[in-house]
Short mmCIF file of C-alpha atoms and ligand atoms in Angstrom, two decimals:
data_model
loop_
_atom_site.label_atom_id
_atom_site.label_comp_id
_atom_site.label_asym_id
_atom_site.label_seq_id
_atom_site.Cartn_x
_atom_site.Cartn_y
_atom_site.Cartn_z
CA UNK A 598 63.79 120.15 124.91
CA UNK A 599 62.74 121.35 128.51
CA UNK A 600 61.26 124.93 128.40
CA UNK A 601 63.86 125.57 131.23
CA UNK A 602 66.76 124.35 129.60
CA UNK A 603 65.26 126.28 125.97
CA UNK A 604 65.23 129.30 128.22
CA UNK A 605 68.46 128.48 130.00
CA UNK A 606 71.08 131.52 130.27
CA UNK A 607 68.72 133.62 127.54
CA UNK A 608 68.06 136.72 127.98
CA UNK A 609 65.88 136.86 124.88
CA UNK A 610 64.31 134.00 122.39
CA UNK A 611 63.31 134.16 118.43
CA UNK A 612 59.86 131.36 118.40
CA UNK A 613 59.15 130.94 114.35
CA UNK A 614 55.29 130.59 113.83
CA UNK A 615 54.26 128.65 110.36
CA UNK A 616 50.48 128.14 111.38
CA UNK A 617 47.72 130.01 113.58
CA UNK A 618 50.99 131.45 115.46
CA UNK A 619 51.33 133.63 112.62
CA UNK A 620 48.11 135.55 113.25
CA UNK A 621 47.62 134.19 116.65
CA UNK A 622 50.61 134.20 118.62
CA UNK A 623 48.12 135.24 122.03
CA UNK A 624 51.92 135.73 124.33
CA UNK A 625 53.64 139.16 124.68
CA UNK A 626 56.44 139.69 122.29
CA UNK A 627 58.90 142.43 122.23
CA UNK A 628 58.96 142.50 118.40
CA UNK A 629 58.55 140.29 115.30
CA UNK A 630 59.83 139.82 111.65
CA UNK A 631 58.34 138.09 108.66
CA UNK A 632 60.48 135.90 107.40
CA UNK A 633 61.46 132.22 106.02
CA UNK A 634 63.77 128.98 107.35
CA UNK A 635 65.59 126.85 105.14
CA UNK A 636 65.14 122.73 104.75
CA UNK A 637 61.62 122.43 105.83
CA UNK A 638 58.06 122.39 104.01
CA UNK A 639 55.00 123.14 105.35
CA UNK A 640 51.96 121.16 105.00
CA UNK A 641 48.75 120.21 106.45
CA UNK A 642 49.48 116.65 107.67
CA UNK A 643 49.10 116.74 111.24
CA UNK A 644 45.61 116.14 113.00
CA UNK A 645 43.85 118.05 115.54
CA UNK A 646 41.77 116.95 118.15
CA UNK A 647 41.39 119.69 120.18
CA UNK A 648 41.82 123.37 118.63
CA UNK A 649 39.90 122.53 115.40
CA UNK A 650 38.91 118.98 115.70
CA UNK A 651 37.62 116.70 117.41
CA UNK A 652 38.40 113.12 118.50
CA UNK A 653 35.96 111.27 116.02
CA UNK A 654 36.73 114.29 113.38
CA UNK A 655 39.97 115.17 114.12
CA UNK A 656 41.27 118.82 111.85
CA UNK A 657 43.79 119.12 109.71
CA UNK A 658 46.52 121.75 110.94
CA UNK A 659 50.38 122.55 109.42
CA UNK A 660 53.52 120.75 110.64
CA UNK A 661 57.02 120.93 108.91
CA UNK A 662 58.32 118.41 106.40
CA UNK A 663 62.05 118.15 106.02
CA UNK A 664 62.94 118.77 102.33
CA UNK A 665 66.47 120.49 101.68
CA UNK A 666 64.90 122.31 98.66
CA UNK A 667 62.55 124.08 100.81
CA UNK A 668 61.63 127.56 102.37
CA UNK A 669 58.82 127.97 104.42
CA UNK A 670 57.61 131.63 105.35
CA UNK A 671 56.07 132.90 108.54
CA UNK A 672 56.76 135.01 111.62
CA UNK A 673 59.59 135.18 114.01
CA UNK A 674 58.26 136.77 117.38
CA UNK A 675 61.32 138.08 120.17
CA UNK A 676 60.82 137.83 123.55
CA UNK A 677 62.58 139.07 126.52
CA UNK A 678 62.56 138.83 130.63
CA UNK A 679 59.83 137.97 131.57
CA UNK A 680 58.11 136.64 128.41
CA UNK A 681 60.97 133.94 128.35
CA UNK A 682 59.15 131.88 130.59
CA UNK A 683 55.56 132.92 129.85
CA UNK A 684 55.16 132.78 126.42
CA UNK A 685 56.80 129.23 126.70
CA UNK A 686 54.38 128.05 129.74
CA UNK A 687 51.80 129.22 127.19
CA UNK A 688 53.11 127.19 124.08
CA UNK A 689 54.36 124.42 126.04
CA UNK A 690 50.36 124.25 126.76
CA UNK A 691 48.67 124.94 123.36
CA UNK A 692 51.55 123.72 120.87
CA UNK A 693 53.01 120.18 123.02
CA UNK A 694 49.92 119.13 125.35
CA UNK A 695 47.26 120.32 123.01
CA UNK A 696 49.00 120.02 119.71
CA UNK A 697 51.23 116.64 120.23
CA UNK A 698 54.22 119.12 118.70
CA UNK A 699 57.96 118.98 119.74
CA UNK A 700 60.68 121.88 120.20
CA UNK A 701 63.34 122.71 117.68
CA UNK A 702 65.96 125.39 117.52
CA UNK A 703 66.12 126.36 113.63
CA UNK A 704 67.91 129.03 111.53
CA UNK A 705 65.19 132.07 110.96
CA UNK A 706 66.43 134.16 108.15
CA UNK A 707 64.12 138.26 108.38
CA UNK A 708 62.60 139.23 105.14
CA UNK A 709 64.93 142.06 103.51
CA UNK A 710 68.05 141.61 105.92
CA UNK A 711 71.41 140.79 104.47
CA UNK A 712 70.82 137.24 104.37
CA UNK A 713 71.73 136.86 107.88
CA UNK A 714 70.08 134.60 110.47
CA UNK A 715 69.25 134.53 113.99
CA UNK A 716 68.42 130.73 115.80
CA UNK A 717 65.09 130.71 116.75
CA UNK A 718 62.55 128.19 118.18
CA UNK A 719 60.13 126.04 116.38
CA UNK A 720 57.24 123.64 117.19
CA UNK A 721 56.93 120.58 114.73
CA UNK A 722 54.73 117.58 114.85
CA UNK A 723 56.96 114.72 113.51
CA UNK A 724 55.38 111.56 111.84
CA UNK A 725 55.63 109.45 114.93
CA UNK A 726 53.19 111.70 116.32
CA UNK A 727 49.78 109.79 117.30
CA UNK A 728 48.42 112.78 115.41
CA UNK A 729 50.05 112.66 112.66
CA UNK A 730 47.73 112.35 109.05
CA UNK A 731 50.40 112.35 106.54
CA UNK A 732 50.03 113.10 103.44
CA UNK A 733 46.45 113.33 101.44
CA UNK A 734 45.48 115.04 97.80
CA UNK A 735 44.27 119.18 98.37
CA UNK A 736 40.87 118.20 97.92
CA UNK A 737 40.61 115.39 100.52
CA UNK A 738 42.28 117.88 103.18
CA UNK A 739 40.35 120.60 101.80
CA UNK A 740 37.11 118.74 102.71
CA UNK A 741 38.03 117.81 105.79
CA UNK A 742 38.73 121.34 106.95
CA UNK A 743 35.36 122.50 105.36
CA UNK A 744 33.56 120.33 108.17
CA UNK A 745 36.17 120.13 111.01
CA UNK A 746 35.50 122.74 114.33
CA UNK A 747 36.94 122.32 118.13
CA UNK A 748 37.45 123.66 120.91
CA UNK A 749 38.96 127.21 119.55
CA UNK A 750 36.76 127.32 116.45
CA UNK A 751 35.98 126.07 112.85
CA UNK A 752 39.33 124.34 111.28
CA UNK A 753 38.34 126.45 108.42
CA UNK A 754 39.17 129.81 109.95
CA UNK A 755 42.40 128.00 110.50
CA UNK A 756 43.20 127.81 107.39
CA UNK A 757 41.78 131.03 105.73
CA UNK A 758 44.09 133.34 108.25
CA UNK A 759 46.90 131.27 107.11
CA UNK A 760 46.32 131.67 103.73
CA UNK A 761 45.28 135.63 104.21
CA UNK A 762 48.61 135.96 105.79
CA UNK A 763 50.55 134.54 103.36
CA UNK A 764 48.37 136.89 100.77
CA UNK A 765 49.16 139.85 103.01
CA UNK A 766 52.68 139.78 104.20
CA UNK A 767 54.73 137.01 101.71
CA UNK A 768 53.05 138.26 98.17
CA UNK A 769 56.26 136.71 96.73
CA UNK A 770 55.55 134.04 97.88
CA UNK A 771 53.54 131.15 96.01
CA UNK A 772 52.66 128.30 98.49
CA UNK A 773 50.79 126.01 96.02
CA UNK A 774 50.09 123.32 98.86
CA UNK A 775 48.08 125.79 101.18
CA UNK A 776 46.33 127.76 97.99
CA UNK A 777 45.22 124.45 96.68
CA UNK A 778 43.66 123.03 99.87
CA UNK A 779 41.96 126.88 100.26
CA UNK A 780 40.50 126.05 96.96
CA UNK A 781 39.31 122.87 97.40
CA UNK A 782 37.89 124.21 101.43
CA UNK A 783 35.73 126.63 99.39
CA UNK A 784 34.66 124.66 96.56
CA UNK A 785 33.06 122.50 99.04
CA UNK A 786 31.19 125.21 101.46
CA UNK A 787 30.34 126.64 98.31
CA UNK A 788 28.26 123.39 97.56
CA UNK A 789 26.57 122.98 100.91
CA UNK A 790 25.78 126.88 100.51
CA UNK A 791 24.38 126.24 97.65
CA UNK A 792 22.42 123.12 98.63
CA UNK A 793 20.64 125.23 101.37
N1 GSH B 2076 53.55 125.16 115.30
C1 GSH B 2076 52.89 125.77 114.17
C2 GSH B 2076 51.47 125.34 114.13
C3 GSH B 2076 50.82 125.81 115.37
C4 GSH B 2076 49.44 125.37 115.42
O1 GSH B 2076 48.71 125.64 114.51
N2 GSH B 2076 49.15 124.70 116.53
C5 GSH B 2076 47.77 124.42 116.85
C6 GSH B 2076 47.74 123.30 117.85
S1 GSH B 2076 47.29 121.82 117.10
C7 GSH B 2076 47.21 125.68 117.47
O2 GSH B 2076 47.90 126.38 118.17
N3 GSH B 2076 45.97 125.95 117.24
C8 GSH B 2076 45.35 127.12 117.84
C9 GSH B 2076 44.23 127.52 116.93
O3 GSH B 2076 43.89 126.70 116.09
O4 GSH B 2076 43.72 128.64 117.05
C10 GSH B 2076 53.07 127.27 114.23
O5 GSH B 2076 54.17 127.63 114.55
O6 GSH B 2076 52.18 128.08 113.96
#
Protein backbone atom coordinates (compact mmCIF):
# COMPACT_ATOMS: atom_id res chain seq x y z
CA UNK A 1 0.00 0.00 0.00
CA UNK A 2 0.68 3.72 -1.11
CA UNK A 3 1.33 5.99 1.96
CA UNK A 4 -1.41 8.21 0.29
CA UNK A 5 -3.93 5.75 -0.12
CA UNK A 6 -2.82 4.26 3.84
CA UNK A 7 -3.51 7.84 4.80
CA UNK A 8 -6.51 8.26 2.54
CA UNK A 9 -9.75 9.88 4.30
CA UNK A 10 -7.86 9.34 7.98
CA UNK A 11 -7.92 11.64 10.21
CA UNK A 12 -5.75 9.61 12.58
CA UNK A 13 -3.54 6.19 12.16
CA UNK A 14 -2.51 3.31 14.88
CA UNK A 15 1.47 2.14 13.30
CA UNK A 16 2.35 -1.19 15.58
CA UNK A 17 6.20 -1.21 16.25
CA UNK A 18 7.71 -4.95 17.05
CA UNK A 19 11.49 -3.87 16.64
CA UNK A 20 13.71 -0.60 17.18
CA UNK A 21 10.17 1.24 16.61
CA UNK A 22 9.41 0.25 19.99
CA UNK A 23 12.11 2.38 21.60
CA UNK A 24 12.82 4.33 18.54
CA UNK A 25 9.86 5.43 16.86
CA UNK A 26 11.98 9.12 15.97
CA UNK A 27 8.11 10.64 14.31
CA UNK A 28 5.66 12.70 16.47
CA UNK A 29 2.87 10.70 17.89
CA UNK A 30 -0.13 11.90 19.64
CA UNK A 31 -0.13 8.91 22.04
CA UNK A 32 0.83 5.22 22.31
CA UNK A 33 -0.23 1.86 23.98
CA UNK A 34 1.67 -1.29 24.72
CA UNK A 35 0.10 -3.92 23.45
CA UNK A 36 -0.01 -7.35 21.30
CA UNK A 37 -1.57 -8.59 17.61
CA UNK A 38 -2.82 -11.87 17.03
CA UNK A 39 -1.46 -14.57 14.16
CA UNK A 40 2.01 -13.35 13.84
CA UNK A 41 5.53 -14.27 15.51
CA UNK A 42 8.32 -12.29 15.76
CA UNK A 43 11.73 -13.28 14.94
CA UNK A 44 15.04 -12.22 13.84
CA UNK A 45 15.10 -13.48 10.22
CA UNK A 46 15.37 -10.56 8.16
CA UNK A 47 18.87 -8.99 7.18
CA UNK A 48 20.10 -5.58 7.38
CA UNK A 49 22.32 -3.86 5.26
CA UNK A 50 22.04 -0.57 6.19
CA UNK A 51 20.83 0.33 9.92
CA UNK A 52 22.96 -2.42 11.56
CA UNK A 53 24.71 -4.14 8.80
CA UNK A 54 26.44 -3.95 6.20
CA UNK A 55 26.44 -5.35 2.64
CA UNK A 56 29.29 -8.03 3.13
CA UNK A 57 27.92 -8.43 6.96
CA UNK A 58 24.56 -7.82 6.66
CA UNK A 59 22.52 -7.64 10.66
CA UNK A 60 20.05 -9.53 11.80
CA UNK A 61 16.78 -7.42 12.63
CA UNK A 62 12.87 -8.73 13.55
CA UNK A 63 10.18 -9.32 10.90
CA UNK A 64 6.77 -11.11 11.54
CA UNK A 65 6.11 -14.79 10.92
CA UNK A 66 2.54 -15.82 10.35
CA UNK A 67 1.62 -18.50 12.94
CA UNK A 68 -2.19 -18.53 14.10
CA UNK A 69 -1.00 -19.58 17.61
CA UNK A 70 0.85 -16.48 18.05
CA UNK A 71 0.94 -13.03 19.92
CA UNK A 72 3.54 -10.74 19.43
CA UNK A 73 3.88 -7.64 21.89
CA UNK A 74 5.04 -4.13 21.16
CA UNK A 75 3.83 -0.55 20.78
CA UNK A 76 0.98 1.00 18.98
CA UNK A 77 1.85 4.81 18.36
CA UNK A 78 -1.48 7.32 17.16
CA UNK A 79 -1.01 9.91 14.97
CA UNK A 80 -3.07 12.72 13.82
CA UNK A 81 -3.08 15.83 11.11
CA UNK A 82 -0.25 16.48 10.31
CA UNK A 83 1.79 13.45 11.50
CA UNK A 84 -0.40 11.36 9.00
CA UNK A 85 1.78 12.18 6.33
CA UNK A 86 5.07 12.76 8.16
CA UNK A 87 5.57 10.04 10.23
CA UNK A 88 4.75 7.89 7.04
CA UNK A 89 7.31 9.96 4.66
CA UNK A 90 9.61 9.04 7.55
CA UNK A 91 8.86 5.18 7.68
CA UNK A 92 8.22 4.88 4.13
CA UNK A 93 12.14 5.96 4.22
CA UNK A 94 13.70 3.95 7.11
CA UNK A 95 11.22 0.82 7.22
CA UNK A 96 10.54 0.18 2.94
CA UNK A 97 13.74 1.87 1.19
CA UNK A 98 16.12 1.14 3.99
CA UNK A 99 14.55 -1.91 5.49
CA UNK A 100 13.12 -3.85 2.21
CA UNK A 101 9.69 -4.04 4.58
CA UNK A 102 6.05 -3.88 3.22
CA UNK A 103 2.75 -2.20 4.74
CA UNK A 104 0.02 -4.10 6.49
CA UNK A 105 -3.12 -3.04 8.24
CA UNK A 106 -3.42 -5.55 11.34
CA UNK A 107 -5.71 -5.89 14.41
CA UNK A 108 -3.72 -4.11 17.55
CA UNK A 109 -5.33 -5.28 20.69
CA UNK A 110 -4.00 -2.31 24.09
CA UNK A 111 -2.67 -4.05 27.08
CA UNK A 112 -5.52 -4.00 29.89
CA UNK A 113 -8.52 -2.85 27.54
CA UNK A 114 -11.58 -5.00 27.26
CA UNK A 115 -10.21 -7.09 24.67
CA UNK A 116 -11.10 -4.70 22.07
CA UNK A 117 -9.04 -3.75 19.01
CA UNK A 118 -8.28 -0.88 16.93
CA UNK A 119 -6.67 -1.59 13.02
CA UNK A 120 -3.44 -0.34 12.95
CA UNK A 121 -0.44 -0.33 10.55
CA UNK A 122 2.44 -2.66 10.39
CA UNK A 123 5.77 -3.01 8.50
CA UNK A 124 6.80 -6.72 7.70
CA UNK A 125 9.62 -8.07 5.68
CA UNK A 126 8.11 -11.17 3.92
CA UNK A 127 10.39 -14.13 2.77
CA UNK A 128 10.54 -12.98 -0.80
CA UNK A 129 12.39 -10.17 0.48
CA UNK A 130 16.12 -10.01 -1.04
CA UNK A 131 16.82 -9.52 2.65
CA UNK A 132 15.31 -12.01 3.98
CA UNK A 133 17.73 -14.69 6.34
CA UNK A 134 15.18 -17.08 7.44
CA UNK A 135 15.44 -19.02 9.99
CA UNK A 136 18.92 -19.91 11.98
CA UNK A 137 19.57 -21.61 15.69
CA UNK A 138 19.81 -18.52 18.73
CA UNK A 139 23.36 -18.93 18.81
CA UNK A 140 24.18 -18.51 15.08
CA UNK A 141 21.93 -15.18 15.10
CA UNK A 142 23.25 -14.37 18.36
CA UNK A 143 26.79 -14.25 16.89
CA UNK A 144 26.04 -12.53 14.13
CA UNK A 145 24.55 -9.61 16.03
CA UNK A 146 27.61 -9.66 18.45
CA UNK A 147 29.78 -8.46 15.34
CA UNK A 148 27.23 -6.74 13.02
CA UNK A 149 27.22 -2.47 13.10
CA UNK A 150 25.84 0.06 10.20
CA UNK A 151 24.98 2.98 9.45
CA UNK A 152 22.75 3.79 12.78
CA UNK A 153 24.93 1.74 15.13
CA UNK A 154 26.05 -1.72 16.50
CA UNK A 155 23.20 -4.50 15.59
CA UNK A 156 23.76 -5.35 19.14
CA UNK A 157 22.17 -2.27 20.65
CA UNK A 158 19.41 -3.41 18.39
CA UNK A 159 18.74 -6.10 20.02
CA UNK A 160 19.44 -5.27 23.77
CA UNK A 161 16.63 -2.26 23.63
CA UNK A 162 14.37 -4.82 22.27
CA UNK A 163 14.92 -7.17 24.75
CA UNK A 164 15.04 -4.27 27.68
CA UNK A 165 11.69 -3.34 26.42
CA UNK A 166 10.16 -6.39 26.50
CA UNK A 167 11.83 -6.70 30.27
CA UNK A 168 10.35 -3.30 31.04
CA UNK A 169 6.91 -2.94 29.68
CA UNK A 170 5.58 -6.87 28.75
CA UNK A 171 7.01 -8.65 32.16
CA UNK A 172 4.26 -11.21 31.32
CA UNK A 173 5.52 -11.79 28.67
CA UNK A 174 8.16 -14.67 27.92
CA UNK A 175 9.60 -14.27 24.34
CA UNK A 176 11.98 -17.30 24.39
CA UNK A 177 13.20 -16.55 20.67
CA UNK A 178 14.57 -12.94 21.49
CA UNK A 179 15.90 -14.02 25.26
CA UNK A 180 17.75 -16.86 23.69
CA UNK A 181 19.52 -14.94 20.88
CA UNK A 182 20.31 -12.08 23.89
CA UNK A 183 21.98 -14.96 25.51
CA UNK A 184 23.84 -16.32 22.98
CA UNK A 185 24.85 -12.13 21.77
CA UNK A 186 26.45 -11.97 25.24
CA UNK A 187 28.00 -15.21 25.64
CA UNK A 188 29.98 -14.29 22.71
CA UNK A 189 31.16 -10.48 23.62
CA UNK A 190 31.73 -11.99 26.80
CA UNK A 191 34.50 -14.20 25.09
CA UNK A 192 36.16 -11.53 22.98
CA UNK A 193 36.08 -9.41 26.37
CA UNK A 194 37.64 -11.83 27.86
CA UNK A 195 40.23 -12.61 25.16
CA UNK A 196 41.43 -8.93 25.40
N1 LIG B 1 9.07 -3.03 11.43
C1 LIG B 1 9.60 -3.45 12.71
C2 LIG B 1 11.08 -3.52 12.63
C3 LIG B 1 11.58 -2.16 12.34
C4 LIG B 1 13.03 -2.17 12.19
O1 LIG B 1 13.70 -2.61 13.08
N2 LIG B 1 13.44 -1.66 11.04
C5 LIG B 1 14.84 -1.36 10.85
C6 LIG B 1 15.09 -1.23 9.38
S1 LIG B 1 15.88 -2.64 8.77
C7 LIG B 1 15.09 -0.03 11.53
O2 LIG B 1 14.25 0.83 11.53
N3 LIG B 1 16.24 0.14 12.09
C8 LIG B 1 16.57 1.40 12.73
C9 LIG B 1 17.60 1.10 13.77
O3 LIG B 1 18.13 0.00 13.71
O4 LIG B 1 17.84 1.94 14.65
C10 LIG B 1 9.10 -2.53 13.80
O5 LIG B 1 7.94 -2.24 13.70
O6 LIG B 1 9.79 -2.13 14.74
Amino acid sequence: MKPQDIIAGKSSLWIFGYGSLVWKPDFRYKRSEVGYIRGYKRRFWHGDNFHRGNVESPGRVVTLIEDEDATTWGVAFEVSGSQLEDSLKYLTVRETVRGGYITKMVDFFPDGEDGSSVQALVYIATADNPLYLGPATPEEIGAQIAVCRGKTGHNLEYLLRLAEFMRSSCPQVEDHHLFAIETAALTVVSYFLAAQ
